[in-house]
Tab-separated table of C-alpha atoms and ligand atoms in Angstrom:
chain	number	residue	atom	x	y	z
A	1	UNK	CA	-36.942	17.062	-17.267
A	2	UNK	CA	-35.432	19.701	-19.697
A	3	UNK	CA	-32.321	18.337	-19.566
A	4	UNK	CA	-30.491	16.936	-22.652
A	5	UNK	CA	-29.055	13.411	-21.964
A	6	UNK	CA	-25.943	12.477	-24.264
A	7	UNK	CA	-22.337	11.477	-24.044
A	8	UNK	CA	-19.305	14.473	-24.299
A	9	UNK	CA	-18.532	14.836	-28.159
A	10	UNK	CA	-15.135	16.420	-26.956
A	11	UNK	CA	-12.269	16.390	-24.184
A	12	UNK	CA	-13.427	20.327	-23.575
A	13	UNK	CA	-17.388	19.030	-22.703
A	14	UNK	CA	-15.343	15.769	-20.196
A	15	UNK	CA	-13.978	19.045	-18.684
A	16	UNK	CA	-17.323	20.474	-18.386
A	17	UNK	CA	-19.036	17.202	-16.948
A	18	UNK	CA	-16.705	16.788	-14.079
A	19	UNK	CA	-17.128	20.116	-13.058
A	20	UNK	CA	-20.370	19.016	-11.111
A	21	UNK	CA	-18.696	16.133	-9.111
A	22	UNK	CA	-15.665	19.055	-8.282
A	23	UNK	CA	-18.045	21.248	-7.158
A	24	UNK	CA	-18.699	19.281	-4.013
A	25	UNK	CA	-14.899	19.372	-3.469
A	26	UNK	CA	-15.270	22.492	-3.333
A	27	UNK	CA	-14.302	24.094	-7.356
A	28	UNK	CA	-16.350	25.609	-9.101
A	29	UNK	CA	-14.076	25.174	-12.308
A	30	UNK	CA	-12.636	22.003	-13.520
A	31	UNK	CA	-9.157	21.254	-12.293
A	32	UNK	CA	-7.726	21.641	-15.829
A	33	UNK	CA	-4.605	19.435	-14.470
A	34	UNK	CA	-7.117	16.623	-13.044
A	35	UNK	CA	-9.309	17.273	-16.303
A	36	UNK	CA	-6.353	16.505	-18.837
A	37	UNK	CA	-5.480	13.173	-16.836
A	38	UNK	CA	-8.715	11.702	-17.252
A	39	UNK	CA	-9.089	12.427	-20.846
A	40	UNK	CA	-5.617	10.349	-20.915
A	41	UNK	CA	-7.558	7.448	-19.442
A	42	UNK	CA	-10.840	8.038	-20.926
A	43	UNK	CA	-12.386	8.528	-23.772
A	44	UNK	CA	-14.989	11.631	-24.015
A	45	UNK	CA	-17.797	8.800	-25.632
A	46	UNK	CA	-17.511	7.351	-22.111
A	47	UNK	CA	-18.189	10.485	-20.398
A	48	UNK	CA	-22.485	11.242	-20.213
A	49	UNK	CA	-23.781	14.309	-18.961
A	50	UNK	CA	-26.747	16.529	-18.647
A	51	UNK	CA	-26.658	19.503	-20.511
A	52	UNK	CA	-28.719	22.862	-19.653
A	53	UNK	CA	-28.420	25.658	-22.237
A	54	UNK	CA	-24.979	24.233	-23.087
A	55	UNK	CA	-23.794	23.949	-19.348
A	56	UNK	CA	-23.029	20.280	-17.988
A	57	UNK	CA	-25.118	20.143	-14.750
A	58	UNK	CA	-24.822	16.374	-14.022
A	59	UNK	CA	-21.801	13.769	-15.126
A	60	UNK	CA	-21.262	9.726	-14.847
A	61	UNK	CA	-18.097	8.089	-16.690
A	62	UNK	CA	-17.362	4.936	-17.025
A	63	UNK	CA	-13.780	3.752	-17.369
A	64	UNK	CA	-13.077	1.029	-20.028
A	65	UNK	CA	-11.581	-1.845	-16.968
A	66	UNK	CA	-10.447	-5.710	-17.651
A	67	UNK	CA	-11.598	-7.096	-14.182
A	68	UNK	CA	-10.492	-9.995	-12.572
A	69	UNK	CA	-13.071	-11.958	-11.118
A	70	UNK	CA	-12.488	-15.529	-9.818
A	71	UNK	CA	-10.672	-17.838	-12.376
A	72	UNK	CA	-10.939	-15.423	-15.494
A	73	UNK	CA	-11.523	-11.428	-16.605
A	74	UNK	CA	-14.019	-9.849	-17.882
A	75	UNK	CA	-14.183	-6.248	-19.769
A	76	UNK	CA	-15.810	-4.124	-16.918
A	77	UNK	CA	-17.391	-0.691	-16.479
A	78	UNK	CA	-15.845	1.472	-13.538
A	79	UNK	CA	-18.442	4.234	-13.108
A	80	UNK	CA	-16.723	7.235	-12.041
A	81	UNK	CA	-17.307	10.836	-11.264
A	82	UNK	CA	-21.295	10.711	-10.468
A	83	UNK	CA	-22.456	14.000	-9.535
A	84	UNK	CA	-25.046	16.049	-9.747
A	85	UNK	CA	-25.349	20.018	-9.038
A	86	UNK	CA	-27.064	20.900	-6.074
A	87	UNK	CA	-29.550	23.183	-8.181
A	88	UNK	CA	-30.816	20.168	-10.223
A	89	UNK	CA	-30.635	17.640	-8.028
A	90	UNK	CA	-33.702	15.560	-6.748
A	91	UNK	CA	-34.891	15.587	-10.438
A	92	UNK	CA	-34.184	12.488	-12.142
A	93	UNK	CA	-30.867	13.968	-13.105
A	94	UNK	CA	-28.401	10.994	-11.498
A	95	UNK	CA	-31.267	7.997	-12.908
A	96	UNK	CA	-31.312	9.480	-16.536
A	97	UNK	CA	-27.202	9.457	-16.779
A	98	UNK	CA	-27.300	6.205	-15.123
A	99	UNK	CA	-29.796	4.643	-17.574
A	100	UNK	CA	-27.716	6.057	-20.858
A	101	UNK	CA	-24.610	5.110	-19.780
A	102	UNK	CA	-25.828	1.302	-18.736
A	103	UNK	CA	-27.031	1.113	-21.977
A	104	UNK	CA	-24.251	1.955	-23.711
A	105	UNK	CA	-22.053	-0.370	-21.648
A	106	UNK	CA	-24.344	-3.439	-22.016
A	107	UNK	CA	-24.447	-2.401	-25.911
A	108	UNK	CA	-20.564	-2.232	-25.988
A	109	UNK	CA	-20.493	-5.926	-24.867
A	110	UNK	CA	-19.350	-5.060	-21.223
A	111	UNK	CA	-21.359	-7.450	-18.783
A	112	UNK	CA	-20.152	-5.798	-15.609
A	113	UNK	CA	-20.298	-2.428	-13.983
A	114	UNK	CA	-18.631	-1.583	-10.717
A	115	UNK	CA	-17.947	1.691	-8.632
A	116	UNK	CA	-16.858	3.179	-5.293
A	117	UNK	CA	-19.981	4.660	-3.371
A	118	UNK	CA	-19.523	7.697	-1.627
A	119	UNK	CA	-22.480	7.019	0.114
A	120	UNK	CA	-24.055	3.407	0.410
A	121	UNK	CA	-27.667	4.221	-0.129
A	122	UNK	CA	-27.319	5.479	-4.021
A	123	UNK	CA	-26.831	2.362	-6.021
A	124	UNK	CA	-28.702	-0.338	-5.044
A	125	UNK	CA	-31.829	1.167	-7.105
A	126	UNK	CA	-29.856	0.644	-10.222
A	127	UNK	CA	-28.959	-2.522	-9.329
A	128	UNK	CA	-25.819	-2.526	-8.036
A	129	UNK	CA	-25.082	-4.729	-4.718
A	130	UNK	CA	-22.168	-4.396	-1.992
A	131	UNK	CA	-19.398	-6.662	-3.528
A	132	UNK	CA	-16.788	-6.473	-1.038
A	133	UNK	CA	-15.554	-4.737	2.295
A	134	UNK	CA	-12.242	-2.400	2.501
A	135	UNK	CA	-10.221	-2.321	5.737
A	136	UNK	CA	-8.478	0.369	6.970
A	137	UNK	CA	-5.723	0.611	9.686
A	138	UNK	CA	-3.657	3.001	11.917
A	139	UNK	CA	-0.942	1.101	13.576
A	140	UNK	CA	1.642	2.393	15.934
A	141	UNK	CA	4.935	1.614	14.688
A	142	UNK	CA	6.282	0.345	17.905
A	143	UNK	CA	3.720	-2.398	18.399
A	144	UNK	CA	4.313	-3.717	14.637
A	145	UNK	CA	6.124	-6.428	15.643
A	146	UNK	CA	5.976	-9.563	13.616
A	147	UNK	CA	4.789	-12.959	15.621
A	148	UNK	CA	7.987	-14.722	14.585
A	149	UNK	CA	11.436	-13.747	13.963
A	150	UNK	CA	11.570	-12.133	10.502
A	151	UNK	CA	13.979	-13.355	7.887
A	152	UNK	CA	14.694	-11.079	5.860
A	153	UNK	CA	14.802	-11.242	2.032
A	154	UNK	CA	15.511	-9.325	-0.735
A	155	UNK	CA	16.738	-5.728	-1.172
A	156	UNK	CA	14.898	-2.729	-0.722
A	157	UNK	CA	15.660	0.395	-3.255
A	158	UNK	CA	14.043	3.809	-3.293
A	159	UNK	CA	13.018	4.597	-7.461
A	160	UNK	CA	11.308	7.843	-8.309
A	161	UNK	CA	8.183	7.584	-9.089
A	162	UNK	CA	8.677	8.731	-12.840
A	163	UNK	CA	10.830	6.045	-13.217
A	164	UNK	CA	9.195	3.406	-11.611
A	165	UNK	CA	6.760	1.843	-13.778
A	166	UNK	CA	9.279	-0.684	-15.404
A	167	UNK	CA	9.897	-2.293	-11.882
A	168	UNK	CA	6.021	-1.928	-10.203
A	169	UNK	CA	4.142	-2.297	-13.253
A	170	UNK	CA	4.861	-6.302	-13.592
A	171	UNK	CA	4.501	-7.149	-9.882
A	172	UNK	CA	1.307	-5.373	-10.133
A	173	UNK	CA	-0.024	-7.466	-13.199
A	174	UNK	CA	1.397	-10.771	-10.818
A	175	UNK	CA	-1.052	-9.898	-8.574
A	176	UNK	CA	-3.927	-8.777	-10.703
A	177	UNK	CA	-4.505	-11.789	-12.328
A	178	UNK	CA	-4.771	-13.654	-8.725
A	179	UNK	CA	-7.228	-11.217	-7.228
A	180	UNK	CA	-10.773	-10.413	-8.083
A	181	UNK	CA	-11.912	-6.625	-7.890
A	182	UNK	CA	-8.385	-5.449	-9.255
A	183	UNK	CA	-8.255	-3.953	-12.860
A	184	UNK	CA	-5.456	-4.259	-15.789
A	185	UNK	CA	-2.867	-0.834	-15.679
A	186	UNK	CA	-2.333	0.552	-18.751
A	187	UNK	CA	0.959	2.093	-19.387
A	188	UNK	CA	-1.035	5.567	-19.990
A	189	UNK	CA	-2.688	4.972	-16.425
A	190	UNK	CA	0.359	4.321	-14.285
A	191	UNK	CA	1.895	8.058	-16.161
A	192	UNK	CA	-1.546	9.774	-15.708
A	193	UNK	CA	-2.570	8.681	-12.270
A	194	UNK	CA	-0.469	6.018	-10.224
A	195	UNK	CA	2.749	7.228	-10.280
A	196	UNK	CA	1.494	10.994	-11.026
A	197	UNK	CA	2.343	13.544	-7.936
A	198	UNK	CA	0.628	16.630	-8.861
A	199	UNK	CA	0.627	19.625	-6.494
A	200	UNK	CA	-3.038	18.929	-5.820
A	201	UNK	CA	-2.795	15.426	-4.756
A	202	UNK	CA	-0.523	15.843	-1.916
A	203	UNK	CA	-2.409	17.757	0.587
A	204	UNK	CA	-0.404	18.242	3.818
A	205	UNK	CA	1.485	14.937	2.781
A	206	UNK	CA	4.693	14.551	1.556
A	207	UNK	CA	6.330	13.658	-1.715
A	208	UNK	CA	5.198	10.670	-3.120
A	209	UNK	CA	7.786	7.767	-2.696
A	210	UNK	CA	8.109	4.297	-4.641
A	211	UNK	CA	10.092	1.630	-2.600
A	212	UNK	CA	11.019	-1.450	-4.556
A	213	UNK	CA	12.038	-5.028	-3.069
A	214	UNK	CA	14.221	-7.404	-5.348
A	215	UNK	CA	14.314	-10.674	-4.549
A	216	UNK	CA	16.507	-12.993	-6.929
A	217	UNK	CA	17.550	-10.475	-9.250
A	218	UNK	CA	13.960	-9.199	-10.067
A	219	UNK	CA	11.650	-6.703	-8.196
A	220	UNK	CA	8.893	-8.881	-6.133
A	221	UNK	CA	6.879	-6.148	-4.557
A	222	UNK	CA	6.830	-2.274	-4.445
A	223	UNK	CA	5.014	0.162	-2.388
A	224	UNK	CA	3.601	3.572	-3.039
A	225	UNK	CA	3.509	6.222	-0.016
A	226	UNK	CA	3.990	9.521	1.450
A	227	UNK	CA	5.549	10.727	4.557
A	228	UNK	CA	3.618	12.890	6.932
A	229	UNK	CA	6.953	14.280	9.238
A	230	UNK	CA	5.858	15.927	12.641
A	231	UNK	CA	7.141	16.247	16.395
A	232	UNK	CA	5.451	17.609	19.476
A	233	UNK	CA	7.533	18.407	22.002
A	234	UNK	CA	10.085	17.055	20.357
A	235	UNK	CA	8.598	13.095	20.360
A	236	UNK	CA	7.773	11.599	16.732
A	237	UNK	CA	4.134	12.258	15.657
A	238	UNK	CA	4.188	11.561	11.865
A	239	UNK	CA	3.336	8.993	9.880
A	240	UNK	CA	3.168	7.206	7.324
A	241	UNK	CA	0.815	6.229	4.493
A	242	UNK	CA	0.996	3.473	2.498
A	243	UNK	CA	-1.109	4.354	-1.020
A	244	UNK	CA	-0.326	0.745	-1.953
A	245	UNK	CA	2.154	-1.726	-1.260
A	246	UNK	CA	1.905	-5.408	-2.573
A	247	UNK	CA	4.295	-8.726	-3.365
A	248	UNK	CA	4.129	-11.176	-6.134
A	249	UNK	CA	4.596	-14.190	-2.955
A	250	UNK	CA	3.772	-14.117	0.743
A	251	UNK	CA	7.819	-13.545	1.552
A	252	UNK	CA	7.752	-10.448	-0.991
A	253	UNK	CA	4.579	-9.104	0.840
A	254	UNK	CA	6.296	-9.380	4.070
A	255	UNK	CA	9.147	-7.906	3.709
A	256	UNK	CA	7.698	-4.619	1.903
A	257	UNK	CA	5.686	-4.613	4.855
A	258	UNK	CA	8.471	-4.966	7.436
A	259	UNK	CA	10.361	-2.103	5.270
A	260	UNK	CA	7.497	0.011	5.641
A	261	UNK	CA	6.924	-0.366	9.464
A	262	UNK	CA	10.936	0.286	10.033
A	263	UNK	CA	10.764	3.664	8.842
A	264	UNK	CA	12.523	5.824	11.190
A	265	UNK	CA	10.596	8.644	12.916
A	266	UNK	CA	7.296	7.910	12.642
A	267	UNK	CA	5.014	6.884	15.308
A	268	UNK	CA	1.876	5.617	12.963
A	269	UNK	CA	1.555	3.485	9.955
A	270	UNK	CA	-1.563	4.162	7.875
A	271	UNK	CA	-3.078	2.595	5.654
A	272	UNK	CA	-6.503	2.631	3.697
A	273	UNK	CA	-8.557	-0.147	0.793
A	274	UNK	CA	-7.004	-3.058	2.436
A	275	UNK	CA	-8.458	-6.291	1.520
A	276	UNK	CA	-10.241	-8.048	4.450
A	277	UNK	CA	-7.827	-11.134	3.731
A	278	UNK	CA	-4.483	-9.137	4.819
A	279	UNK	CA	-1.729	-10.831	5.571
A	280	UNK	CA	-1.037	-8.410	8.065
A	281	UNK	CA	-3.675	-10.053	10.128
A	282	UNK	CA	-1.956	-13.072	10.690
A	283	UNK	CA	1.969	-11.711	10.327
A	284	UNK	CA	1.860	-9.164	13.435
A	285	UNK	CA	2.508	-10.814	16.911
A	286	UNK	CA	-0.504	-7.635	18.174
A	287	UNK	CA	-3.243	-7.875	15.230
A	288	UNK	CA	-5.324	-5.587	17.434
A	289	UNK	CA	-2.733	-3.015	17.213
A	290	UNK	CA	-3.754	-2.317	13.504
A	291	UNK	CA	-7.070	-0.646	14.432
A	292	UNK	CA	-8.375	-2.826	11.334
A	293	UNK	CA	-11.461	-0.769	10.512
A	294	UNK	CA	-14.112	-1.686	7.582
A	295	UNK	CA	-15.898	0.177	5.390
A	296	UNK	CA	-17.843	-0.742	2.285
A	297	UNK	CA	-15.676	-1.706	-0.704
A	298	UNK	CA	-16.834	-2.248	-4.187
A	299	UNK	CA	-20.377	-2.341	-5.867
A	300	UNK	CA	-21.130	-4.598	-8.387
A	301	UNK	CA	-24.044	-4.657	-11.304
A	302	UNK	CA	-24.179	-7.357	-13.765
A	303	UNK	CA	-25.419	-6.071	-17.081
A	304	UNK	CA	-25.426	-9.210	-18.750
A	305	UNK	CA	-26.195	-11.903	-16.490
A	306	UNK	CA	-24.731	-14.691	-19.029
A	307	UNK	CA	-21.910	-13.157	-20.282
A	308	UNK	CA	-20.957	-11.614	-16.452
A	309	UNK	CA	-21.894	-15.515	-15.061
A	310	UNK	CA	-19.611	-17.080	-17.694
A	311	UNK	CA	-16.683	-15.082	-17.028
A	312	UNK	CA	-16.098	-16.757	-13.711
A	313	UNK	CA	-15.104	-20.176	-12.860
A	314	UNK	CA	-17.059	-22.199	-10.226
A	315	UNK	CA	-15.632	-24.968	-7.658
A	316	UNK	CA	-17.561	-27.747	-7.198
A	317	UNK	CA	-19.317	-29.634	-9.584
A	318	UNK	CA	-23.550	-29.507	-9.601
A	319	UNK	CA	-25.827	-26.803	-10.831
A	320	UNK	CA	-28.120	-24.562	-9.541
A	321	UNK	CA	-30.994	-22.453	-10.919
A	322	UNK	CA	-31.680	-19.056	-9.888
A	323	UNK	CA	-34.281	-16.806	-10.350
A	324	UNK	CA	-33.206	-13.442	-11.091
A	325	UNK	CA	-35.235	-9.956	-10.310
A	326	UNK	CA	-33.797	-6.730	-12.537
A	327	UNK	CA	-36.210	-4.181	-12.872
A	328	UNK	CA	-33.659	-1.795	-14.059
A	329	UNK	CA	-31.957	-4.127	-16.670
A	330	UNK	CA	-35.168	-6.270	-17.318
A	331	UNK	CA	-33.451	-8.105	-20.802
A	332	UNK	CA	-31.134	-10.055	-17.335
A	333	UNK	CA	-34.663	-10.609	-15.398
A	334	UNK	CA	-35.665	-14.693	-15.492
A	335	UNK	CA	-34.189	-18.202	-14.423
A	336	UNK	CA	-30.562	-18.702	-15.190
A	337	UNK	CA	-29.370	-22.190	-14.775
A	338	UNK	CA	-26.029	-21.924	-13.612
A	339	UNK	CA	-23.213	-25.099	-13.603
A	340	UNK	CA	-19.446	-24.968	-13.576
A	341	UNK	CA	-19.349	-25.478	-17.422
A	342	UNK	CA	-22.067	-23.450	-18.227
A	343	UNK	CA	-24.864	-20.379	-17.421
A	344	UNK	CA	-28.101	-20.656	-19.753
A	345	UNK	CA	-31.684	-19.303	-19.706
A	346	UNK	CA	-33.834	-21.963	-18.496
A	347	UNK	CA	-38.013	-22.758	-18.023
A	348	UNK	CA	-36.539	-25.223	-14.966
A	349	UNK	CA	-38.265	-24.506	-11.572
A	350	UNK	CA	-35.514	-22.306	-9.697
A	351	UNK	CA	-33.849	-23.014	-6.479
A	352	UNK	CA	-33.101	-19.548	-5.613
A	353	UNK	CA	-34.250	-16.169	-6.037
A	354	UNK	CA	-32.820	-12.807	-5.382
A	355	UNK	CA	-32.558	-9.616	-6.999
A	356	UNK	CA	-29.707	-8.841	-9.293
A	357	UNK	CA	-27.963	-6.687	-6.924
A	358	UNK	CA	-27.275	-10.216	-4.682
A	359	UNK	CA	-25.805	-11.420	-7.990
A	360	UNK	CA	-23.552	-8.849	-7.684
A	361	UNK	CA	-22.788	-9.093	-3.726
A	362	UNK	CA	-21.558	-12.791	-4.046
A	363	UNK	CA	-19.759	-12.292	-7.900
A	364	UNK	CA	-16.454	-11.031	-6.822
A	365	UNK	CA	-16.585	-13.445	-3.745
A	366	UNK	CA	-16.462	-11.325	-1.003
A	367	UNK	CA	-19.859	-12.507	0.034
A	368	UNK	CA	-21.497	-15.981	-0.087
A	369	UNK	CA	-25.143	-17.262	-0.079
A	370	UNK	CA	-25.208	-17.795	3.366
A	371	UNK	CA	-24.718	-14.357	4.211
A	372	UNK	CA	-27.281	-13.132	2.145
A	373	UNK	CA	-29.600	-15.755	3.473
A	374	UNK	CA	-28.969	-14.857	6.690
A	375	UNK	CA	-29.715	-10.652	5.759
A	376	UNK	CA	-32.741	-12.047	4.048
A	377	UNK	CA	-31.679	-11.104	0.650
A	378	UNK	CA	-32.058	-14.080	-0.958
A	379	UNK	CA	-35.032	-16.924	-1.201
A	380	UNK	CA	-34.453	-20.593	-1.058
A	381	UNK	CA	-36.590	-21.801	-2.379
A	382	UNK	CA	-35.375	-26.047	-2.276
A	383	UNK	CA	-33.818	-26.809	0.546
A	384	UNK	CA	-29.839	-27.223	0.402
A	385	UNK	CA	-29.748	-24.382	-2.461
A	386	UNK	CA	-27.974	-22.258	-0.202
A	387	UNK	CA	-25.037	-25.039	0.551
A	388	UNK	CA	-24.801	-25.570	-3.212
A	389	UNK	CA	-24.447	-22.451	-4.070
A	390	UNK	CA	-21.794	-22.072	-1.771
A	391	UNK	CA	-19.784	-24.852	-3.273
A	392	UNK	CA	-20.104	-23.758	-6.447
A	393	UNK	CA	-19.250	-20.257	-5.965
A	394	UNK	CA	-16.370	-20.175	-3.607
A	395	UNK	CA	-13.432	-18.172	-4.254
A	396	UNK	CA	-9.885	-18.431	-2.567
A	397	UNK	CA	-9.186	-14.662	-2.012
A	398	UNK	CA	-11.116	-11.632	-1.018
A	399	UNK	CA	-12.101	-9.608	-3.223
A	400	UNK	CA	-9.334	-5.912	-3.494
A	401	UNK	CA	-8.619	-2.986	-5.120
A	402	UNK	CA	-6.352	-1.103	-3.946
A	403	UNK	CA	-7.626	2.088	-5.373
A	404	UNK	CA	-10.569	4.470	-5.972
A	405	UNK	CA	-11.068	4.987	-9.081
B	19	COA	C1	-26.063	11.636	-5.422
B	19	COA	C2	-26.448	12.515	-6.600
B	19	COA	C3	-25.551	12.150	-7.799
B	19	COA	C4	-27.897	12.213	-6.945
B	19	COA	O1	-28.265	12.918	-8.110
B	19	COA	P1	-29.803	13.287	-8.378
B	19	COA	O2	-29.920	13.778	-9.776
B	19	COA	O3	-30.306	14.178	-7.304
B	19	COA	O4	-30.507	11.877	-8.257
B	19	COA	P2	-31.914	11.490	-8.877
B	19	COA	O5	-32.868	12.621	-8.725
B	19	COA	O6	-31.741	10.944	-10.251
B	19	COA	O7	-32.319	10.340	-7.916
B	19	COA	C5	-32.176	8.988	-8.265
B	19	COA	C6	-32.517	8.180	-7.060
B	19	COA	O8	-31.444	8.270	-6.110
B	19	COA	C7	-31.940	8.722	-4.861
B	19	COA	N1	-30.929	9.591	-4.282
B	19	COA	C8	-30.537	10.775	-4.753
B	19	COA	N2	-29.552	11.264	-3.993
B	19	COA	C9	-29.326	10.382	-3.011
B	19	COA	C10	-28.448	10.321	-1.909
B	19	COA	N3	-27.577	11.307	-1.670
B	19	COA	N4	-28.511	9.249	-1.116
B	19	COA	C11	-29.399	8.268	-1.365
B	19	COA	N5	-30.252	8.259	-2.384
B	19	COA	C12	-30.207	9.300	-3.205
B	19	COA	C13	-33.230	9.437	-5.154
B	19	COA	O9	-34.109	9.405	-4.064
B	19	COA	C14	-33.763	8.654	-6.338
B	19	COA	O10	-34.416	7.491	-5.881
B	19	COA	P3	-35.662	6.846	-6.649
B	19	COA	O11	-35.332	6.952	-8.106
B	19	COA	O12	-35.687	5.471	-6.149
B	19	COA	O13	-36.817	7.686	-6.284
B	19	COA	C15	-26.293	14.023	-6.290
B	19	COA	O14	-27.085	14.348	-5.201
B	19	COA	C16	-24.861	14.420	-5.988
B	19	COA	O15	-24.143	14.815	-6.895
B	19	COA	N6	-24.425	14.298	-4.717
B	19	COA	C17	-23.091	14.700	-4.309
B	19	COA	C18	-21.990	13.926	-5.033
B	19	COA	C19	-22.127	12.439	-4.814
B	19	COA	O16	-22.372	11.951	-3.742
B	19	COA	N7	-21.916	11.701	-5.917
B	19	COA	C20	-21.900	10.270	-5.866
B	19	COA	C21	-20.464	9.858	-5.950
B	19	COA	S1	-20.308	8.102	-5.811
């Protein structure tokens, strides 16, 4: 490959490396507005690319994340904008960006690496394995309905987005720290992206909107969405769609929710990266009514199988020893013993064995042994492994993230 390999040096060359992963949205010149929000939220060293005769014809990023995974967090890559031009692709381009910038993340002492797929069959050569689903739903407003009578708490106030941040910001953190697969906001990340309504973002939507519930003199949940007004022959036909909406308690949650679905004039309430663990399930009297459709969620690689391991807590007491295939990050490749107070290399005689990329399916816990026992992607090797591991992995709440990053 005559390709050079190496991270941007500048925020001008991030500009350039994105311009690959634009081009299938159809530029063929970086979005300067798009390009000057990343470099906001991450640095050019983070940014790899493959450079032809100056010109960037391949990019991966990696966002510098604090993840939540179950009982702790853990410094996290988010790969991001992975694209290759259709000239040079089928050449080892995507694999050589993905092997620099692994390195350089397992180097920088961050054990984990996650993305959104665009398409499912990409990562799990490099190691990465389906971490959690994403549910999606279309729900007409007049069969939203709640099972019981709704009390009502709180107070609902509209708050520009530009102002917002002070009120959203700390519900958002509530609920961070309680759910695995969501990242730590930065101030500089709520300005550039979040709460940011460029032209460009908007498509045939509406403004973006910020509705804030206080409960008890202090906001308790907030959603983000956009109104999508039409009539056909006169009858509502708009709707609208919630970019995120969350509560700090299961009353918060509700009533942001009930807010939402009372908006006047629309027929449909949309909604998109739902976790599979909604509340919105169980609250509606018609749960089919949501349309609740899934669609892979998050990837997840380990780089470091011990540090990535002892980031997590672990239920039930017991250990378990595992036998670990990485061809692509061979330094994780061996027996791990694994116990709630501790993960260490070990010479015992394993009681599982699966590739990394099963590691990375049941991390978040969105998936558990038995599931990949029963898709054949893991060997048990001593009977009642699988049952162990269960116990010592569960996890009280689906994996989410409410956004693609
Ligand atoms: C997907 C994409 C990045 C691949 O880049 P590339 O340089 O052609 O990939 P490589 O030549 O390095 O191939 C690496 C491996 O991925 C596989 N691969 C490449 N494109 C693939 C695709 N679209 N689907 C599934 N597998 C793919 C290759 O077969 C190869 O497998 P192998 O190493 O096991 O033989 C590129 O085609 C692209 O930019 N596509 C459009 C944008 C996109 O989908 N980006 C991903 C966003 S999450």
């Amino acid at each position: 490959m005559d390709l050079e390999i190496r991270a941007c040096a500048s925020p001008e060359e991030m500009g350039q490396a994105i311009t690959p992963i634009g081009y299938y949205f159809g530029r063929t010149a970086p979005n300067a507005d798009q390009a000057e929000r990343l470099t906001r939220v991450m640095p050019a060293q983070r940014v790899y690319a493959a450079w032809e005769g100056g010109r960037a014809v391949g990019g991966l990023g990696a966002f510098p994340f604090q993840l939540t995974v179950p009982g702790g967090r853990v410094p996290a890559a988010g790969v991001t904008v992975a694209g290759v031009l259709p000239t040079h692709r089928g050449r080892g381009v995507l694999r050589a960006m993905m092997r620099a910038l692994l390195d350089a993340c397992h180097q920088q002492g961050e054990p984990v690496a996650y993305l959104w797929a665009t398409e499912d069959t990409i990562y799990g050569r490099f190691g990465f394995g389906l971490a959690s689903f994403t549910g999606e739903i279309d729900l007409p407003r007049e069969r939203s309905a709640f099972h019981a009578p709704f009390a009502a708490c709180g107070r609902v106030q509209l708050v520009s987005p530009a102002t917002a941040e002070e009120f959203v910001a700390p519900i958002y953190e509530r609920v961070v720290v309680e759910t695995p697969g969501m990242f730590a906001r930065s101030s500089v990340w709520w300005q550039a992206r979040t709460l940011a309504d460029p032209e460009w973002r908007r498509g045939t939507s509406g403004d973006l909107q910020c509705a804030v519930l206080e409960n008890d003199g202090r906001p308790a949940a907030y959603a983000l969405y956009r109104m999508n007004s039409a009539f056909e022959r006169g009858l509502q036909a708009g709707s609208v769609a919630v970019i995120e909406a969350m509560g700090d308690s299961p009353e918060a949650t509700r009533a942001i929710w009930r807010y939402l679905l009372d908006i006047d004039w629309l027929a449909r309430v949309r909604a998109w990266l739902l976790p599979l663990d909604h509340p919105l399930l169980l609250l509606l009297a018609e749960p089919r009514r949501l349309g609740f459709s899934l669609r892979d969620g998050l990837w997840v690689r380990l780089l470091d199988v011990k540090a990535a391991l002892s980031a997590r807590s672990y239920h039930a007491q017991g250990s378990l020893v595992i036998d670990v295939i990485d061809e692509f990050c061979p330094w994780n490749a061996g027996r791990w013993r694994i116990a709630s107070d501790q993960v260490q290399r070990t010479d015992e005689a394993p009681s599982l064995r699966c590739n990394v990329s099963a590691l990375g399916s049941v991390y978040l816990g969105g998936f558990s042994w038995t599931q990949l026992a029963h898709a054949l992607r893991v060997d048990e090797l001593v009977s009642g492994a699988i049952a162990l591991a269960d116990s010592i992995f569960q996890s009280r709440k689906s994996p989410w993230c409410p956004e693609i990053f």
